[in-house]
Coordinates of C-alpha atoms (C1' of nucleotides) in Angstrom, one line a residue:
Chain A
X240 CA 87.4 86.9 116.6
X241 CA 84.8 86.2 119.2
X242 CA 83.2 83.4 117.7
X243 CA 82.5 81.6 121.2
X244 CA 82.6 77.8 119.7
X245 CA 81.3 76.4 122.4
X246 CA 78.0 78.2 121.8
X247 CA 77.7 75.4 118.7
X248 CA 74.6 73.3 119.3
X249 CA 73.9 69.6 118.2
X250 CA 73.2 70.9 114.2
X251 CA 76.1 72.8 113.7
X252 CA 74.1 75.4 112.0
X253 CA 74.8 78.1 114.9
X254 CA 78.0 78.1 114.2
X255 CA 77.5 78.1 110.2
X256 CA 75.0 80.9 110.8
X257 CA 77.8 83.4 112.7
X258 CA 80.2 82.3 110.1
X259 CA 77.9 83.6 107.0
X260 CA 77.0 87.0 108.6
X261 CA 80.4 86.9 109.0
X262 CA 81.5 86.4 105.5
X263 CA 78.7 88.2 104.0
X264 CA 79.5 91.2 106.2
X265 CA 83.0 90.7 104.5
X266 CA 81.9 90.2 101.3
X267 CA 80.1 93.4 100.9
X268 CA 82.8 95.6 102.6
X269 CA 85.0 94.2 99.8
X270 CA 82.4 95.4 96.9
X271 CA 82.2 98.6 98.5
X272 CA 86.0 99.1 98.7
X273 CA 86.1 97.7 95.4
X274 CA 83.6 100.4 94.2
X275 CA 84.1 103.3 96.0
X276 CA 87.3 103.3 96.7
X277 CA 89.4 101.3 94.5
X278 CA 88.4 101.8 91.5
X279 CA 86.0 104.8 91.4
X280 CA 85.7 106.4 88.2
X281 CA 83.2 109.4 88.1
X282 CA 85.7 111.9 88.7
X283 CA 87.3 110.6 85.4
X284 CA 83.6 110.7 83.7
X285 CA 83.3 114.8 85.0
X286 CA 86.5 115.7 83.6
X287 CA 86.4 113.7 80.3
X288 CA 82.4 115.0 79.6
X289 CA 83.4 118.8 81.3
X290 CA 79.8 117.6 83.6
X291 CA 79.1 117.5 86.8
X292 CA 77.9 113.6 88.2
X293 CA 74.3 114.7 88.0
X294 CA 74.5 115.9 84.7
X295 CA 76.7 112.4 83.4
X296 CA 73.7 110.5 85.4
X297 CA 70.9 112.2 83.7
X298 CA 72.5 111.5 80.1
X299 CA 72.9 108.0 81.3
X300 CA 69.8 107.6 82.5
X301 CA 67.9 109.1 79.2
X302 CA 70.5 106.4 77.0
X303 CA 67.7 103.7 77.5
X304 CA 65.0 106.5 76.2
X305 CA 63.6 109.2 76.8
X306 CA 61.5 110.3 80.2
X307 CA 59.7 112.8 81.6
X308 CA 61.0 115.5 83.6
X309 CA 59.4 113.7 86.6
X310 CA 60.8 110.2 86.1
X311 CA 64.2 112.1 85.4
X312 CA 63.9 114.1 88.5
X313 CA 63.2 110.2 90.7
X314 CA 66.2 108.4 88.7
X315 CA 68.5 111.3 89.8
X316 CA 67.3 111.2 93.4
X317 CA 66.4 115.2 93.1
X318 CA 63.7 117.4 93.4
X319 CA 61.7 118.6 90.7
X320 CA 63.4 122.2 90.3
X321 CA 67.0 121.1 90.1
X322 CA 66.2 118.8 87.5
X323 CA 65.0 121.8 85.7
X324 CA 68.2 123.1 86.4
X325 CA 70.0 120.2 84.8
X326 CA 68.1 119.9 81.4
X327 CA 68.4 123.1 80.9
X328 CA 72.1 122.9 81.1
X329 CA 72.5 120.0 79.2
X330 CA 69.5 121.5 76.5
X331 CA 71.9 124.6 76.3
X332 CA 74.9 122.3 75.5
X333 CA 73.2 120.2 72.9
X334 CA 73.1 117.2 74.8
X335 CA 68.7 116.7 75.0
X336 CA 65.9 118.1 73.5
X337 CA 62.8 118.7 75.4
X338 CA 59.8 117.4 73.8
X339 CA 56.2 117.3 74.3
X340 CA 53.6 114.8 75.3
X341 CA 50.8 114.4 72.9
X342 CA 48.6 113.0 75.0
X343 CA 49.2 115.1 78.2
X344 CA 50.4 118.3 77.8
X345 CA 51.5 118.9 80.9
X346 CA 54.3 116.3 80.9
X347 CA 57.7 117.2 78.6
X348 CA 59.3 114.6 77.3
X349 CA 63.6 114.9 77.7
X350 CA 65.3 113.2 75.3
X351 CA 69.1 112.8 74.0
X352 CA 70.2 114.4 71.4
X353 CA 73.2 112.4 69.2
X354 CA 75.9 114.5 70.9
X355 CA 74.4 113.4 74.1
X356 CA 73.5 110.0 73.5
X357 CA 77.6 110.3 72.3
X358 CA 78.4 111.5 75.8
X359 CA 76.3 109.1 77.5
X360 CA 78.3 106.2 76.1
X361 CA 81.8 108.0 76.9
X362 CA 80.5 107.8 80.1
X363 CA 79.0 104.6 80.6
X364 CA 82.2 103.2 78.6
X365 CA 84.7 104.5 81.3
X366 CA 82.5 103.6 84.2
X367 CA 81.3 100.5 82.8
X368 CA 85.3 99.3 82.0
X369 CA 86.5 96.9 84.4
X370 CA 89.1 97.2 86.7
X371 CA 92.5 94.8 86.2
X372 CA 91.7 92.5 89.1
X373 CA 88.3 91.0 87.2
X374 CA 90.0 90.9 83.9
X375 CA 92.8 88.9 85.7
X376 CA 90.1 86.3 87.6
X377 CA 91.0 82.8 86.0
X378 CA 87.3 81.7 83.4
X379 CA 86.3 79.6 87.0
X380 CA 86.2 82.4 88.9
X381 CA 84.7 84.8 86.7
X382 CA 81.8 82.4 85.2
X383 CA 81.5 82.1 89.1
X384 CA 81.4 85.5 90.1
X385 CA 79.2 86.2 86.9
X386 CA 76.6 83.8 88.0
X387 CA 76.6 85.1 91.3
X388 CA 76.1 88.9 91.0
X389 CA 73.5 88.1 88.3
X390 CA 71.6 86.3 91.3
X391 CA 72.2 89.3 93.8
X392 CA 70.8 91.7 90.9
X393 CA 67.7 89.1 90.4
X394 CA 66.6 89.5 93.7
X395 CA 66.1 93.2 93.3
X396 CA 63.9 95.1 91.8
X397 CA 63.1 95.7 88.5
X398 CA 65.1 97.5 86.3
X399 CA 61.9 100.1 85.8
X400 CA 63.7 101.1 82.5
X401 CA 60.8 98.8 80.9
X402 CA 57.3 100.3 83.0
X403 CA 59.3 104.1 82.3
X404 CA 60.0 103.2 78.2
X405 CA 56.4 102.3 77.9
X406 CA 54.7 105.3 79.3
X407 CA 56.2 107.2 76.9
X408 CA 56.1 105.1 74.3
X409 CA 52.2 105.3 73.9
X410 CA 52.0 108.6 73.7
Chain B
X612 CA 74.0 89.6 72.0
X613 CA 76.4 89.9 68.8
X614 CA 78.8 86.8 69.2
X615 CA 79.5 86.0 66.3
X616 CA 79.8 82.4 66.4
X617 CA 81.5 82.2 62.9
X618 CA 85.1 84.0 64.4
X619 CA 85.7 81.6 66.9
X620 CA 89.1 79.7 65.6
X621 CA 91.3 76.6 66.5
X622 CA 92.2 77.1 70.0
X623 CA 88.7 78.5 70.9
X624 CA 90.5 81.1 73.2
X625 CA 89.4 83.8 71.0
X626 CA 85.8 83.0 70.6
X627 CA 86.4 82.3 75.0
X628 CA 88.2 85.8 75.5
X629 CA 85.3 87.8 73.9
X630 CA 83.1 86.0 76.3
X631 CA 85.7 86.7 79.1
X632 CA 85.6 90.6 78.0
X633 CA 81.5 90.7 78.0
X634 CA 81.8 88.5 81.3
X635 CA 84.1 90.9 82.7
X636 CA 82.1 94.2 81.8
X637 CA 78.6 92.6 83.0
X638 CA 80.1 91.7 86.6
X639 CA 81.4 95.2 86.9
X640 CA 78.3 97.3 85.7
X641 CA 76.7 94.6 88.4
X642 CA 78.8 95.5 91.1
X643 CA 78.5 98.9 90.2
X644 CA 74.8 98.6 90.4
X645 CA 74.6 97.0 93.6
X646 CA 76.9 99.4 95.7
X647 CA 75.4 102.4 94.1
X648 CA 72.1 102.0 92.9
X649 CA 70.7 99.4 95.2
X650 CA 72.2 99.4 98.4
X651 CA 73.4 102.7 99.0
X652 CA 73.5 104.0 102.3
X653 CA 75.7 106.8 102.6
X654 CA 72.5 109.1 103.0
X655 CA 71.7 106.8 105.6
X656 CA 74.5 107.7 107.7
X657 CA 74.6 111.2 107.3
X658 CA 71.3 111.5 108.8
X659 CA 72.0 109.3 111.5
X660 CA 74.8 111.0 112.8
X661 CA 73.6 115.1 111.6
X662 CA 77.0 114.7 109.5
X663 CA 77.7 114.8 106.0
X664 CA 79.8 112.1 104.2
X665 CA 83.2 113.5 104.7
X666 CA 82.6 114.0 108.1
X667 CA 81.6 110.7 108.7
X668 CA 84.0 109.4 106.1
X669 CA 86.7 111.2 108.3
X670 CA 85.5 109.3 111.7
X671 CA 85.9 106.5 109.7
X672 CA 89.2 106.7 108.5
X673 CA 90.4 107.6 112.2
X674 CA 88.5 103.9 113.7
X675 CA 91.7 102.9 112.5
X676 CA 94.2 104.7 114.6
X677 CA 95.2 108.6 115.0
X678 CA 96.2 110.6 111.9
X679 CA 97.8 113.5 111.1
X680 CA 96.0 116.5 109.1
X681 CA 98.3 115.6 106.1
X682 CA 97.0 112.0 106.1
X683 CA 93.5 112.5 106.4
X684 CA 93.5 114.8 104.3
X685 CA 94.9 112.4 101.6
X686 CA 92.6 110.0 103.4
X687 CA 89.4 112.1 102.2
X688 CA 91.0 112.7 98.6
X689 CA 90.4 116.5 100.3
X690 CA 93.1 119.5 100.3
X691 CA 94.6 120.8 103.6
X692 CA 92.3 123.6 104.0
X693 CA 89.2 121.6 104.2
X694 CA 90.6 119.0 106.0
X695 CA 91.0 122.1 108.7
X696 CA 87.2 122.8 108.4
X697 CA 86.2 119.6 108.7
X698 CA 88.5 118.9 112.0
X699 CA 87.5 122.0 113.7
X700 CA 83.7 120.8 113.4
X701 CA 84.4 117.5 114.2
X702 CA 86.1 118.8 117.5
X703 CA 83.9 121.7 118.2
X704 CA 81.3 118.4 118.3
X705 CA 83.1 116.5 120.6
X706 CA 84.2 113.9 118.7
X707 CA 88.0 114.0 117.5
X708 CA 90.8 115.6 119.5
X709 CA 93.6 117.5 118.1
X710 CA 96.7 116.7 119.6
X711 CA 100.2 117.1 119.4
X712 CA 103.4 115.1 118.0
X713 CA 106.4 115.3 120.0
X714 CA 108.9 114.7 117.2
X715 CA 107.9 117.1 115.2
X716 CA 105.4 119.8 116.4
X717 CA 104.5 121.2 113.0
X718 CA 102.2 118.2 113.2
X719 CA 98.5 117.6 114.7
X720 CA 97.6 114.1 115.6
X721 CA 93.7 113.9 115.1
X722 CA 92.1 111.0 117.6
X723 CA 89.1 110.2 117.7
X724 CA 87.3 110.6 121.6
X725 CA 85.1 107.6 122.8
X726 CA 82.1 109.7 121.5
X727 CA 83.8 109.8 117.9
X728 CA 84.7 106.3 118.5
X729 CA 80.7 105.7 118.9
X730 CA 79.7 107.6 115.8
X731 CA 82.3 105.6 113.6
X732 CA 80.8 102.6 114.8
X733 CA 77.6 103.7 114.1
X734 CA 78.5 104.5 110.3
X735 CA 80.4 101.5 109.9
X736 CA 77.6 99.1 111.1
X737 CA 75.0 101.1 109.0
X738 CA 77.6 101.1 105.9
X739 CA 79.0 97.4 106.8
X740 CA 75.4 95.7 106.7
X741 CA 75.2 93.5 103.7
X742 CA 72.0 94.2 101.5
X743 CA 69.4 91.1 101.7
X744 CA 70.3 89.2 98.7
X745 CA 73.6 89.1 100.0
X746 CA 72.4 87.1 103.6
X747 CA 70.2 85.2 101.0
X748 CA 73.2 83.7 99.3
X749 CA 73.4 79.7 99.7
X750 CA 76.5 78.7 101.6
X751 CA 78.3 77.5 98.6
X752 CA 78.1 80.5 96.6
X753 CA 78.6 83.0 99.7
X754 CA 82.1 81.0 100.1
X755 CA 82.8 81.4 96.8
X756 CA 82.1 85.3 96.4
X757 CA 84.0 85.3 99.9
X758 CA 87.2 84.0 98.3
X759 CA 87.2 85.8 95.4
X760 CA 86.0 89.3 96.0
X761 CA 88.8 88.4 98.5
X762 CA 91.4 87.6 95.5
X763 CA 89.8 90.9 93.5
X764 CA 91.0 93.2 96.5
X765 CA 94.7 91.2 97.2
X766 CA 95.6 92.4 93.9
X767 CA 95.3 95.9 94.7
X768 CA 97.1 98.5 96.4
X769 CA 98.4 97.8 100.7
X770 CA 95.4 99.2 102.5
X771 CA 98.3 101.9 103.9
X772 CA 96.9 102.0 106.9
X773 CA 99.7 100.4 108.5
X774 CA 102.4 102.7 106.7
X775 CA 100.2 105.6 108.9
X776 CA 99.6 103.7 111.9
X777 CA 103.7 102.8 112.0
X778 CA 104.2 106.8 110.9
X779 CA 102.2 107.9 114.1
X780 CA 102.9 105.7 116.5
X781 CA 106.8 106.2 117.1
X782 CA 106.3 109.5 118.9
Chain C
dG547 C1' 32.1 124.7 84.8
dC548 C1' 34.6 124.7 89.0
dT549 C1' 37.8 122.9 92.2
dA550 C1' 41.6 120.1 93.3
dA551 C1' 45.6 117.7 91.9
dA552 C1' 49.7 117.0 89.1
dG553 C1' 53.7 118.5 86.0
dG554 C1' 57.0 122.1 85.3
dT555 C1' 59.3 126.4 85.9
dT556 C1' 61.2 130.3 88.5
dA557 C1' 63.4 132.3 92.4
dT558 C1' 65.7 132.2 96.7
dA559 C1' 68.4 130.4 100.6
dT560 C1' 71.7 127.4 102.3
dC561 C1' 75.1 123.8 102.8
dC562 C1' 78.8 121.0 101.1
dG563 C1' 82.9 120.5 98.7
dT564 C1' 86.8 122.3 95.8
dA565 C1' 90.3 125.6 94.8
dC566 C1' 93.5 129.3 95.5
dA567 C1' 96.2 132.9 97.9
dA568 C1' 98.5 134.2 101.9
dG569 C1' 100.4 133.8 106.4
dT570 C1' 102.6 131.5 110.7
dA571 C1' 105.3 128.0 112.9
dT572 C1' 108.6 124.4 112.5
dC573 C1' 111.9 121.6 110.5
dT574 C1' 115.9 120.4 107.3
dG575 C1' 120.0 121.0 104.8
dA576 C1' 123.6 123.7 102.8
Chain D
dT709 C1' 122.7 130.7 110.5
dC710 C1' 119.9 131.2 106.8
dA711 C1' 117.0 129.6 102.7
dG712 C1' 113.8 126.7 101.4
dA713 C1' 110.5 123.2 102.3
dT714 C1' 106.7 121.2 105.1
dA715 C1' 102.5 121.3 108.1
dC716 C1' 98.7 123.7 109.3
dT717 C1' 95.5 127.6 109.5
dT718 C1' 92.8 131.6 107.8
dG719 C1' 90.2 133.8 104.4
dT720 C1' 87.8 134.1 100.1
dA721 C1' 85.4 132.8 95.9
dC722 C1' 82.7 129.7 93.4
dG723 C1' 80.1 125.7 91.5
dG724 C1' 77.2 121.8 92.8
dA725 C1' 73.4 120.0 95.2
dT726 C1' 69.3 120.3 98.3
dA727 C1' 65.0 122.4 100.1
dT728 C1' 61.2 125.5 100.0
dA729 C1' 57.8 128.6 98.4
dA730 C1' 55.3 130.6 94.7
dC731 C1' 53.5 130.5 90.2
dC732 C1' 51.5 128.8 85.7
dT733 C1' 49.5 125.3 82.8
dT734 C1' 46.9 121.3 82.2
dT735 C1' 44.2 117.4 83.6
dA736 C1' 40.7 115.0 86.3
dG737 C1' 36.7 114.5 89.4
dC738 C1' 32.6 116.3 91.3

DNA sequence: GCTAAAGGTTATATCCGTACAAGTATCTGA
DNA sequence: TCAGATACTTGTACGGATATAACCTTTAGC
């Protein structure tokens, strides 16, 4: 509504322009509801795991490797002392192992235990399942929508699984 | 990774539904990424409006059309009793009204006052903004994620808020 | 060596959200 | 009319998450 055509100059681009915010405005409303409210799974994760989102994030997170209490504390979007709180929980469960740093002791180095890195993949496997709508896309659509997202992720930043992995890995 | 060219047989549906599975799972965990890990602005909005998530998420449900307690309460994916908490804030704030329903007065109508109205708006702009690589799309792949993120959410459930706007509105 | 900075831990306070119990007012159906 | 169900409110208790301050250990720079 509202598209005012007669606001259309000689290129046509104008009107293209209001049309794309348009449908990229539409676009990601539809991923949102798509994620958050369709087909949102971490409720499922907390009661299969018996862990709160934090905790099912932090095993997640340490599934690529291990990282220090610091990087933890950034990839969960917390403060240093509650992620304290959290690998102590999960270290009391069975789920890491806290580990030093040979070459600086300050840093401890969290890492998943095999019942964790178990628990990290129940999670990731019922958050990572797809819902019934992209299983059902026809093999257009989804090479399509496959070539597509991997182009919205490119743009991004990187993954910084790689820079975290090495900085532990020399120790 | 792991395809195991050998398996594929006749028809080459197998060997093309394996793919379809992996295709399938990658999209998702992309999706996934992109609503929650990249783009997120839910903290955004609660510190643009001083209100946290439900409470915005409750102005946002009521941009729609008045609701009863009951309904935003389902709404919120909340029980009654917070639902009251969370109304009696959003009042004492100015920016939903309690009123009442003439057929059957065991029932509160929650609306949302122009101020409310303007809050809503607010979130839903902040939350509705499509993250750059999104506007970066070319035109053909924007129409084509367009269409069928709009064919991922026809499959799903009626967005029911007709079923509680038609609910309401014959007072 | 001494000081400042960084990594972690401990403790405390507070808010948000969930859950449960109980009570009031209203409606519905036998 | 009377019992039971529904809508909402009040109160309480608790776990989860955030923020801040204080402290200890270790590292790095002068």
């Amino acid at each position: 509504m509202k598209t005012r055509p007669g606001t259309a100059d000689s290129a046509g681009t104008a009107d293209s322009a209001a049309g794309r915010a348009e449908a990229a405005a539409r676009v990601w409303r539809g991923m949102r509801t798509l994620v958050l409210d369709l087909h949102d799974r971490r409720r499922e994760v907390g009661e299969a795991l018996g862990l709160s989102f934090v905790r099912a994030k932090a095993l997640r997170s340490l599934a690529a490797g291990p990282l220090t209490m610091r990087q933890l504390a950034e990839r969960l979007a917390t403060d240093a002392p509650y992620t304290t709180v959290v690998v102590d929980d999960l270290q009391r469960r069975g789920l890491v192992r806290r580990g030093a740093h040979a070459g600086d002791r300050r840093l401890r180095i969290v890492t998943l235990t095999l019942a964790g890195a178990d628990a990290a993949e129940v999670a990731e496997r019922i958050l990572g399942r797809p819902p019934e709508p992209v299983l059902d896309l026809d093999d257009a659509d989804l090479a399509a929508l496959d070539r597509i997202v991997a182009k919205l992720l490119g743009t991004g930043r990187v993954p910084d699984s790689a820079v975290v992995a090495a900085s532990v890995r020399h120790a």
